[in-house]
Short mmCIF file of C-alpha atoms in Angstrom, two decimals:
data_model
loop_
_atom_site.label_atom_id
_atom_site.label_comp_id
_atom_site.label_asym_id
_atom_site.label_seq_id
_atom_site.Cartn_x
_atom_site.Cartn_y
_atom_site.Cartn_z
CA MET Z 1 33.01 135.23 88.03
CA LYS Z 2 33.84 131.60 87.82
CA THR Z 3 30.40 130.72 89.93
CA LYS Z 4 28.43 133.12 87.79
CA LEU Z 5 29.68 131.69 84.57
CA HIS Z 6 28.56 128.11 85.78
CA GLU Z 7 25.45 129.38 86.56
CA VAL Z 8 24.84 130.95 83.53
CA ASN Z 9 26.00 127.79 81.75
CA ARG Z 10 23.75 125.49 84.19
CA VAL Z 11 20.65 127.48 83.58
CA ASN Z 12 21.32 127.47 79.54
CA VAL Z 13 21.64 123.62 79.64
CA LEU Z 14 18.34 123.28 81.62
CA ASN Z 15 16.63 125.39 79.19
CA LEU Z 16 17.62 123.85 76.28
CA ILE Z 17 16.91 120.36 77.57
CA ARG Z 18 13.55 121.78 78.77
CA THR Z 19 12.52 123.24 75.44
CA LYS Z 20 14.58 120.85 72.71
CA GLY Z 21 15.02 117.69 74.28
CA PRO Z 22 15.86 115.02 74.60
CA LEU Z 23 19.45 115.78 73.55
CA SER Z 24 22.99 114.22 73.97
CA LYS Z 25 26.23 115.81 75.68
CA ALA Z 26 27.41 116.63 72.29
CA GLU Z 27 24.42 118.48 71.27
CA LEU Z 28 24.10 120.42 74.52
CA ALA Z 29 28.32 121.36 74.44
CA GLU Z 30 27.67 122.64 70.70
CA ASN Z 31 24.62 124.61 71.55
CA VAL Z 32 25.85 126.19 74.83
CA GLN Z 33 29.23 126.51 73.54
CA VAL Z 34 31.17 124.84 76.31
CA SER Z 35 33.08 121.41 76.51
CA GLN Z 36 31.49 117.90 76.88
CA THR Z 37 33.35 117.77 80.48
CA THR Z 38 31.57 120.79 81.34
CA VAL Z 39 28.12 119.56 80.44
CA SER Z 40 28.91 116.19 81.98
CA THR Z 41 29.31 117.87 85.45
CA ILE Z 42 26.06 120.23 84.78
CA LEU Z 43 24.40 117.08 84.09
CA ALA Z 44 25.59 114.80 87.09
CA LYS Z 45 24.39 117.70 89.39
CA LEU Z 46 20.75 118.38 87.40
CA MET Z 47 20.03 114.46 87.59
CA LYS Z 48 20.79 114.25 91.26
CA GLU Z 49 18.45 117.15 92.09
CA ASP Z 50 15.93 115.34 89.83
CA TYR Z 51 15.58 118.07 87.21
CA VAL Z 52 16.70 115.99 84.15
CA MET Z 53 16.75 112.22 83.44
CA GLU Z 54 18.21 109.92 81.05
CA GLU Z 55 15.82 109.21 78.28
CA GLY Z 56 17.51 106.24 76.19
CA ILE Z 57 20.08 105.86 73.72
CA GLY Z 58 20.43 108.19 70.54
CA ASP Z 59 21.63 107.62 66.90
CA SER Z 60 25.21 107.06 66.02
CA THR Z 61 27.23 109.65 64.21
CA GLY Z 62 30.14 107.39 63.84
CA GLY Z 63 30.90 105.93 67.43
CA ARG Z 64 29.67 104.82 70.26
CA LYS Z 65 25.53 105.37 70.57
CA PRO Z 66 25.12 108.79 72.70
CA VAL Z 67 22.91 108.64 75.94
CA LEU Z 68 20.06 111.10 75.58
CA TYR Z 69 18.95 113.44 78.50
CA ARG Z 70 15.42 115.10 79.19
CA PHE Z 71 13.71 117.38 81.36
CA ASN Z 72 11.85 116.30 84.31
CA PRO Z 73 8.64 118.32 84.29
CA ASN Z 74 7.18 116.84 87.46
CA LYS Z 75 10.19 118.38 89.53
CA ALA Z 76 7.75 120.88 90.58
CA LEU Z 77 4.03 121.99 90.48
CA ILE Z 78 2.80 125.36 90.03
CA ILE Z 79 -1.07 126.84 90.61
CA ALA Z 80 -2.12 128.59 87.47
CA VAL Z 81 -4.74 131.13 87.73
CA SER Z 82 -6.64 132.87 84.91
CA LEU Z 83 -8.64 135.80 86.19
CA ARG Z 84 -11.57 136.90 83.56
CA ASN Z 85 -14.49 139.36 83.86
CA SER Z 86 -17.01 136.23 84.11
CA SER Z 87 -14.62 133.47 85.55
CA ILE Z 88 -11.85 132.53 87.80
CA GLN Z 89 -9.91 129.32 86.37
CA MET Z 90 -7.45 127.55 88.53
CA ALA Z 91 -5.39 124.59 87.78
CA VAL Z 92 -2.29 122.79 89.16
CA LEU Z 93 0.42 122.16 86.51
CA ASN Z 94 3.43 120.59 86.12
CA LEU Z 95 6.48 122.23 84.21
CA SER Z 96 5.33 121.09 80.86
CA GLY Z 97 1.49 122.19 81.35
CA GLU Z 98 0.05 119.27 82.25
CA ARG Z 99 -2.69 119.75 84.28
CA LYS Z 100 -3.24 117.79 87.75
CA ASN Z 101 -6.45 119.68 88.97
CA GLU Z 102 -8.77 122.56 87.53
CA MET Z 103 -11.54 124.22 88.88
CA VAL Z 104 -13.74 127.15 87.26
CA TYR Z 105 -15.46 129.83 89.52
CA HIS Z 106 -18.07 131.72 88.20
CA VAL Z 107 -18.01 135.65 88.79
CA GLN Z 108 -21.53 136.96 88.65
CA ASN Z 109 -21.34 141.01 88.41
CA VAL Z 110 -18.58 141.02 91.11
CA LYS Z 111 -16.28 144.29 90.95
CA GLY Z 112 -13.68 145.99 92.74
CA HIS Z 113 -12.80 144.57 96.31
CA ALA Z 114 -15.79 142.34 96.22
CA TYR Z 115 -13.82 140.46 93.08
CA VAL Z 116 -10.42 140.31 95.11
CA GLU Z 117 -12.14 138.87 98.22
CA HIS Z 118 -13.94 136.41 95.71
CA ILE Z 119 -10.33 135.59 94.32
CA LEU Z 120 -8.80 134.98 97.61
CA THR Z 121 -11.86 132.86 98.87
CA SER Z 122 -11.78 130.54 95.40
CA LEU Z 123 -7.95 130.12 95.91
CA SER Z 124 -8.35 129.40 99.27
CA LEU Z 125 -10.66 126.44 98.60
CA PHE Z 126 -8.63 125.49 95.75
CA VAL Z 127 -5.13 125.42 96.95
CA GLN Z 128 -5.63 124.39 100.76
CA PRO Z 129 -6.01 120.72 100.03
CA ILE Z 130 -2.96 120.78 97.63
CA LEU Z 131 -0.99 122.53 99.94
CA GLU Z 132 -1.73 119.68 102.40
CA SER Z 133 -0.98 116.84 99.92
CA GLN Z 134 1.70 118.34 97.64
CA SER Z 135 5.45 118.96 98.78
CA LYS Z 136 6.14 119.85 95.17
CA LEU Z 137 4.06 123.02 94.70
CA VAL Z 138 6.52 126.06 94.19
CA GLY Z 139 4.32 129.10 93.58
CA ILE Z 140 1.25 130.57 92.23
CA SER Z 141 1.06 132.51 88.76
CA ILE Z 142 -1.90 134.54 88.03
CA VAL Z 143 -2.40 136.05 84.55
CA CYS Z 144 -5.50 139.00 84.42
CA PRO Z 145 -6.71 141.69 81.91
CA GLY Z 146 -5.65 145.02 82.65
CA VAL Z 147 -2.82 147.13 83.17
CA VAL Z 148 -0.51 145.19 85.48
CA ASP Z 149 2.78 145.83 86.99
CA ALA Z 150 4.28 142.53 86.86
CA LYS Z 151 7.30 143.52 88.84
CA ASN Z 152 5.49 144.03 91.87
CA GLY Z 153 2.77 142.06 91.38
CA VAL Z 154 0.16 145.02 91.19
CA ILE Z 155 -3.33 145.26 89.40
CA LEU Z 156 -2.80 148.92 88.26
CA TYR Z 157 -5.94 149.44 86.26
CA ASN Z 158 -8.87 147.27 85.01
CA ALA Z 159 -11.92 149.39 84.21
CA LYS Z 160 -14.41 146.68 83.64
CA LEU Z 161 -13.62 145.14 86.76
CA ASP Z 162 -13.37 148.13 88.94
CA LEU Z 163 -9.58 147.12 89.81
CA TYR Z 164 -7.00 149.97 90.69
CA GLN Z 165 -3.51 149.70 92.59
CA ILE Z 166 -4.59 146.30 93.91
CA GLU Z 167 -1.21 144.80 95.40
CA LEU Z 168 -2.74 141.33 94.37
CA LYS Z 169 0.86 139.42 94.84
CA ARG Z 170 1.25 140.80 98.35
CA LEU Z 171 -2.20 139.68 99.03
CA VAL Z 172 -1.98 136.14 97.63
CA GLU Z 173 1.64 135.36 99.38
CA GLU Z 174 0.33 136.66 102.71
CA ALA Z 175 -2.48 134.39 102.57
CA PHE Z 176 -0.63 131.09 101.12
CA GLY Z 177 2.97 131.65 101.89
CA LEU Z 178 3.73 130.70 98.55
CA GLN Z 179 5.81 132.81 95.83
CA VAL Z 180 3.28 134.77 93.49
CA PHE Z 181 3.66 136.12 90.20
CA VAL Z 182 0.96 138.40 88.53
CA GLU Z 183 1.24 139.50 84.98
CA ASN Z 184 -1.34 140.69 82.27
CA ASP Z 185 -2.95 138.07 80.24
CA LEU Z 186 -1.63 139.22 76.75
CA ASN Z 187 1.78 139.47 77.96
CA ALA Z 188 1.57 136.04 79.69
CA LEU Z 189 0.35 134.63 75.75
CA VAL Z 190 3.03 136.28 74.12
CA ILE Z 191 5.59 134.54 76.44
CA ALA Z 192 3.50 131.49 76.14
CA GLU Z 193 3.66 131.65 72.59
CA LYS Z 194 7.35 132.13 72.27
CA GLN Z 195 8.00 129.13 74.66
CA PHE Z 196 5.46 126.29 73.65
CA GLY Z 197 3.92 127.71 70.25
CA ASP Z 198 5.17 128.96 66.88
CA ALA Z 199 6.57 132.60 67.69
CA PRO Z 200 10.50 132.67 66.21
CA TYR Z 201 9.96 136.61 65.87
CA GLN Z 202 11.78 139.34 67.59
CA GLU Z 203 9.24 142.15 66.50
CA LEU Z 204 5.66 140.64 67.20
CA LEU Z 205 2.12 141.83 67.79
CA TYR Z 206 -0.15 139.30 69.45
CA LEU Z 207 -3.79 140.37 69.06
CA SER Z 208 -6.24 138.75 71.14
CA ILE Z 209 -10.11 139.06 70.54
CA ASP Z 210 -12.18 137.74 72.89
CA GLU Z 211 -14.17 139.03 75.82
CA GLY Z 212 -12.30 142.28 75.34
CA VAL Z 213 -9.41 143.09 72.99
CA GLY Z 214 -5.88 143.56 73.89
CA ALA Z 215 -2.64 142.86 72.38
CA GLY Z 216 0.96 141.76 73.73
CA ILE Z 217 3.93 143.27 72.05
CA VAL Z 218 7.38 142.00 71.58
CA VAL Z 219 10.56 144.47 70.49
CA HIS Z 220 13.82 143.08 69.94
CA ASP Z 221 12.66 139.98 71.49
CA HIS Z 222 11.58 141.51 74.83
CA ILE Z 223 7.92 142.10 76.03
CA PHE Z 224 7.33 145.57 75.37
CA ARG Z 225 5.18 147.34 78.44
CA GLY Z 226 5.43 151.14 77.55
CA TYR Z 227 6.23 153.82 80.57
CA SER Z 228 3.20 153.22 82.84
CA GLY Z 229 2.83 149.46 81.74
CA SER Z 230 -0.14 149.80 79.62
CA ALA Z 231 1.22 149.24 75.84
CA GLY Z 232 -0.91 146.85 74.18
CA GLU Z 233 -4.62 148.59 74.97
CA ILE Z 234 -5.39 148.24 71.41
CA GLY Z 235 -9.17 147.35 72.22
CA HIS Z 236 -9.38 151.08 72.82
CA MET Z 237 -7.76 152.33 69.44
CA SER Z 238 -10.68 154.47 67.63
CA VAL Z 239 -11.61 152.80 64.53
CA VAL Z 240 -15.06 154.68 64.36
CA PRO Z 241 -15.14 158.53 64.77
CA GLY Z 242 -17.66 159.34 67.02
CA GLY Z 243 -18.79 155.85 67.53
CA ILE Z 244 -20.01 154.07 70.36
CA GLY Z 245 -19.09 155.10 74.01
CA CYS Z 246 -16.63 153.03 75.80
CA SER Z 247 -15.72 152.60 79.44
CA CYS Z 248 -12.52 153.95 79.04
CA GLY Z 249 -13.82 157.65 78.24
CA ASN Z 250 -13.15 157.15 74.50
CA GLN Z 251 -15.62 157.04 71.52
CA GLY Z 252 -15.47 154.15 68.67
CA CYS Z 253 -13.06 151.84 70.27
CA LEU Z 254 -11.98 148.47 68.56
CA GLU Z 255 -13.35 146.49 71.32
CA ASN Z 256 -16.94 147.58 71.17
CA TYR Z 257 -17.22 146.55 67.40
CA VAL Z 258 -15.30 143.28 67.41
CA SER Z 259 -15.10 141.55 71.02
CA TRP Z 260 -17.39 138.49 71.38
CA PRO Z 261 -19.80 140.27 73.71
CA ALA Z 262 -20.31 143.10 70.53
CA ILE Z 263 -20.48 140.10 68.25
CA TYR Z 264 -22.97 138.21 70.44
CA ALA Z 265 -25.22 141.27 70.88
CA ARG Z 266 -25.17 141.87 66.91
CA ILE Z 267 -26.16 138.00 66.53
CA LEU Z 268 -29.23 138.50 69.09
CA SER Z 269 -30.49 142.02 67.71
CA GLY Z 270 -30.49 140.42 64.25
CA TRP Z 271 -32.34 137.35 65.33
CA PHE Z 272 -34.88 139.22 67.43
CA THR Z 273 -35.45 142.17 65.07
CA GLN Z 274 -35.18 140.76 61.72
CA GLN Z 275 -35.12 136.90 62.02
CA GLU Z 276 -31.56 136.91 60.68
CA GLY Z 277 -28.90 134.32 61.93
CA GLU Z 278 -31.07 131.47 61.81
CA ALA Z 279 -28.09 129.11 60.74
CA ILE Z 280 -25.98 130.44 64.11
CA VAL Z 281 -29.09 130.45 66.55
CA ALA Z 282 -30.00 126.72 65.36
CA ARG Z 283 -26.67 125.51 66.32
CA ALA Z 284 -27.66 126.45 69.84
CA ASP Z 285 -31.26 124.50 69.82
CA PHE Z 286 -33.05 127.94 69.02
CA VAL Z 287 -32.15 129.35 72.58
CA PRO Z 288 -30.14 132.52 71.59
CA GLU Z 289 -28.73 132.77 75.46
CA LYS Z 290 -27.26 129.79 74.32
CA VAL Z 291 -25.31 130.85 71.40
CA LYS Z 292 -21.32 130.11 71.68
CA ALA Z 293 -18.75 131.79 69.34
CA SER Z 294 -18.06 128.17 68.01
CA HIS Z 295 -21.80 128.49 66.66
CA PHE Z 296 -20.71 131.67 65.02
CA VAL Z 297 -17.55 130.55 63.71
CA GLU Z 298 -19.34 127.30 62.03
CA ALA Z 299 -21.55 129.11 60.36
CA ALA Z 300 -19.57 131.56 58.81
CA CYS Z 301 -17.28 128.90 57.26
CA GLU Z 302 -20.48 127.23 55.97
CA GLY Z 303 -21.04 130.30 54.02
CA ASP Z 304 -23.96 131.89 56.10
CA PRO Z 305 -25.06 135.39 54.55
CA PHE Z 306 -25.78 136.88 58.14
CA ALA Z 307 -22.47 135.34 59.57
CA LEU Z 308 -20.48 136.62 56.67
CA LYS Z 309 -22.14 139.97 56.79
CA ILE Z 310 -20.56 140.27 60.51
CA VAL Z 311 -17.28 138.78 59.37
CA GLU Z 312 -17.18 141.41 56.76
CA GLU Z 313 -18.00 144.18 59.35
CA MET Z 314 -15.38 142.69 61.81
CA ALA Z 315 -12.79 142.13 59.19
CA GLU Z 316 -12.90 146.02 58.17
CA TYR Z 317 -12.35 147.25 61.92
CA ILE Z 318 -9.74 144.91 62.56
CA ALA Z 319 -7.97 145.77 59.34
CA VAL Z 320 -7.90 149.39 60.43
CA ALA Z 321 -6.38 148.59 63.85
CA ILE Z 322 -3.64 146.13 62.15
CA THR Z 323 -2.59 148.35 59.61
CA ASN Z 324 -2.10 151.42 62.05
CA VAL Z 325 0.30 149.18 63.80
CA LEU Z 326 2.09 147.76 60.78
CA HIS Z 327 2.49 151.64 60.02
CA PHE Z 328 4.03 152.65 63.16
CA MET Z 329 5.17 149.28 64.55
CA ASN Z 330 6.51 147.20 61.44
CA PRO Z 331 6.04 144.20 63.33
CA GLN Z 332 7.22 140.70 61.44
CA ALA Z 333 4.05 139.11 62.50
CA VAL Z 334 0.80 139.32 63.81
CA ILE Z 335 -0.65 136.37 65.73
CA LEU Z 336 -4.41 136.35 66.58
CA ASN Z 337 -6.13 134.82 69.39
CA GLY Z 338 -9.84 134.39 70.25
CA ALA Z 339 -12.71 132.14 70.20
CA HIS Z 340 -14.55 133.84 67.43
CA VAL Z 341 -11.56 134.52 65.67
CA VAL Z 342 -9.31 131.19 65.37
CA ASN Z 343 -10.16 128.73 62.62
CA ASN Z 344 -12.95 131.41 61.23
CA GLU Z 345 -11.71 131.14 57.98
CA PRO Z 346 -13.36 133.51 56.06
CA LEU Z 347 -12.63 136.47 58.53
CA LEU Z 348 -8.85 135.75 58.04
CA ALA Z 349 -9.23 135.88 54.23
CA ILE Z 350 -10.97 139.01 54.37
CA LEU Z 351 -8.83 140.45 56.71
CA ARG Z 352 -5.50 139.66 54.88
CA GLU Z 353 -7.34 141.05 51.77
CA LYS Z 354 -7.81 144.20 53.32
CA ILE Z 355 -4.54 144.58 55.07
CA GLU Z 356 -2.76 143.89 51.64
CA LYS Z 357 -4.99 146.95 50.29
CA ARG Z 358 -4.46 149.42 52.79
CA ALA Z 359 -0.93 148.86 54.17
CA MET Z 360 2.35 150.24 52.72
CA THR Z 361 4.06 147.75 50.58
CA ILE Z 362 7.31 147.83 52.52
CA VAL Z 363 5.68 146.94 55.94
CA GLN Z 364 4.07 144.09 54.39
CA LYS Z 365 7.58 142.53 53.19
CA ASP Z 366 8.14 139.23 54.66
CA PHE Z 367 5.14 139.79 57.01
CA GLU Z 368 3.19 137.20 58.27
CA MET Z 369 -0.58 137.04 59.94
CA LYS Z 370 -1.44 133.50 61.72
CA GLN Z 371 -3.33 132.02 64.42
CA THR Z 372 -2.17 131.26 67.96
CA ALA Z 373 -0.55 127.87 68.15
CA LEU Z 374 -1.40 127.06 72.00
CA GLY Z 375 -4.95 125.67 71.62
CA ASN Z 376 -7.41 125.37 74.34
CA ASP Z 377 -6.97 126.68 77.98
CA MET Z 378 -4.05 128.80 76.72
CA ASN Z 379 -4.26 131.11 79.65
CA LEU Z 380 -3.28 128.64 82.16
CA LEU Z 381 -0.37 128.01 79.73
CA GLY Z 382 0.52 131.71 79.88
CA ALA Z 383 0.56 131.60 83.49
CA LEU Z 384 3.28 128.83 83.53
CA ALA Z 385 5.11 130.51 80.93
CA VAL Z 386 5.40 133.85 83.12
CA LEU Z 387 6.83 131.45 85.81
CA LEU Z 388 9.04 129.92 83.78
CA GLN Z 389 10.28 132.85 82.06
CA ASP Z 390 11.33 134.27 85.58
CA GLU Z 391 12.78 131.04 87.03
CA MET Z 392 14.70 129.96 84.49
CA GLN Z 393 16.98 133.04 84.19
CA VAL Z 394 20.34 133.60 85.99
CA GLY Z 395 19.80 136.16 89.38
CA LYS Z 396 16.17 136.02 88.93
CA TYR Z 397 14.49 134.25 92.09
CA ASN Z 398 15.95 130.67 91.20
CA VAL Z 399 12.71 128.51 92.67
CA PHE Z 400 14.03 125.75 90.74
CA LEU Z 401 17.67 126.01 90.74
CA ARG Z 402 18.30 126.21 94.17
#
């Protein structure tokens, strides 16, 4: 029991220094609720193992100025992998998310087992040189869209990529001899938002509107996965009865009206049939195929009528979905993510108005809706967050605390 308690205290001290440091012994003792003698013992071991180092001297509160301690993010390195419909992104990260190497492998109409082979081939090209030169490499963390059995590292369902029952963790571990973590990309982003962003909520919906539409859900400060691991497939909520047919078999799914491929198609249709959207296409040098989400956001923010018409349509569909979630889940907050959503101030403003009109007053009490705080390349940060969440807990794999 004493050993178990010591391990708990050790993990708590390290996590606190990692997330809140630099901190003094007194601050650590107060937050972990142990004696300074216990903290000193833990710090001595962590410093010997190179997990923690002295930062300098803090301000005095009446006595001697305290020594401050900070986490050493270069103690270990991981390979973070983000699987997308159109690309596979990889990078070597230290434990604070700083990138040492990065590569993007493009995917062109590759699905099913061919996509899996593409993953393994791309990983081999990226990983082998790193394995030969880096002794600090401790694992590979992979995030991907679709329904994922995170415990066993299995992609259960991804209709767009034709992936079903893919034992990705086993395949990658056998290929490279490293510990592998596999998680749904939205769940990973929720974990990252709580670790690195600004999400102090115990009840949360993290809504990503990008290549597809999905959500990560937090209930009582834990990821809610549902019975089969498919919770959060909000992109397949019907918002238009009898609407566009979807790959999931449903009709009128949210994803088919507000995802970037849907908005991009809407822009091209307007340009080629009605010569609408000049303010958007002009930003791509009048080459419609080069239109990016940022061009759409810029045009909307500058008040372009065509862009704002699309924004109005988007806001209507998204408001229906969020209002439904507010009524059956009653989250404290919704955090929005997506290249054509983030910094799209007209969209956010109209969305707030529509939700305020639609939702019951009681579910809007203290409710917040805001953008992600993670910045660019958040999927890689999500991959790191997954590994840190698993490793920085007692009774888990203990890759770092061994």
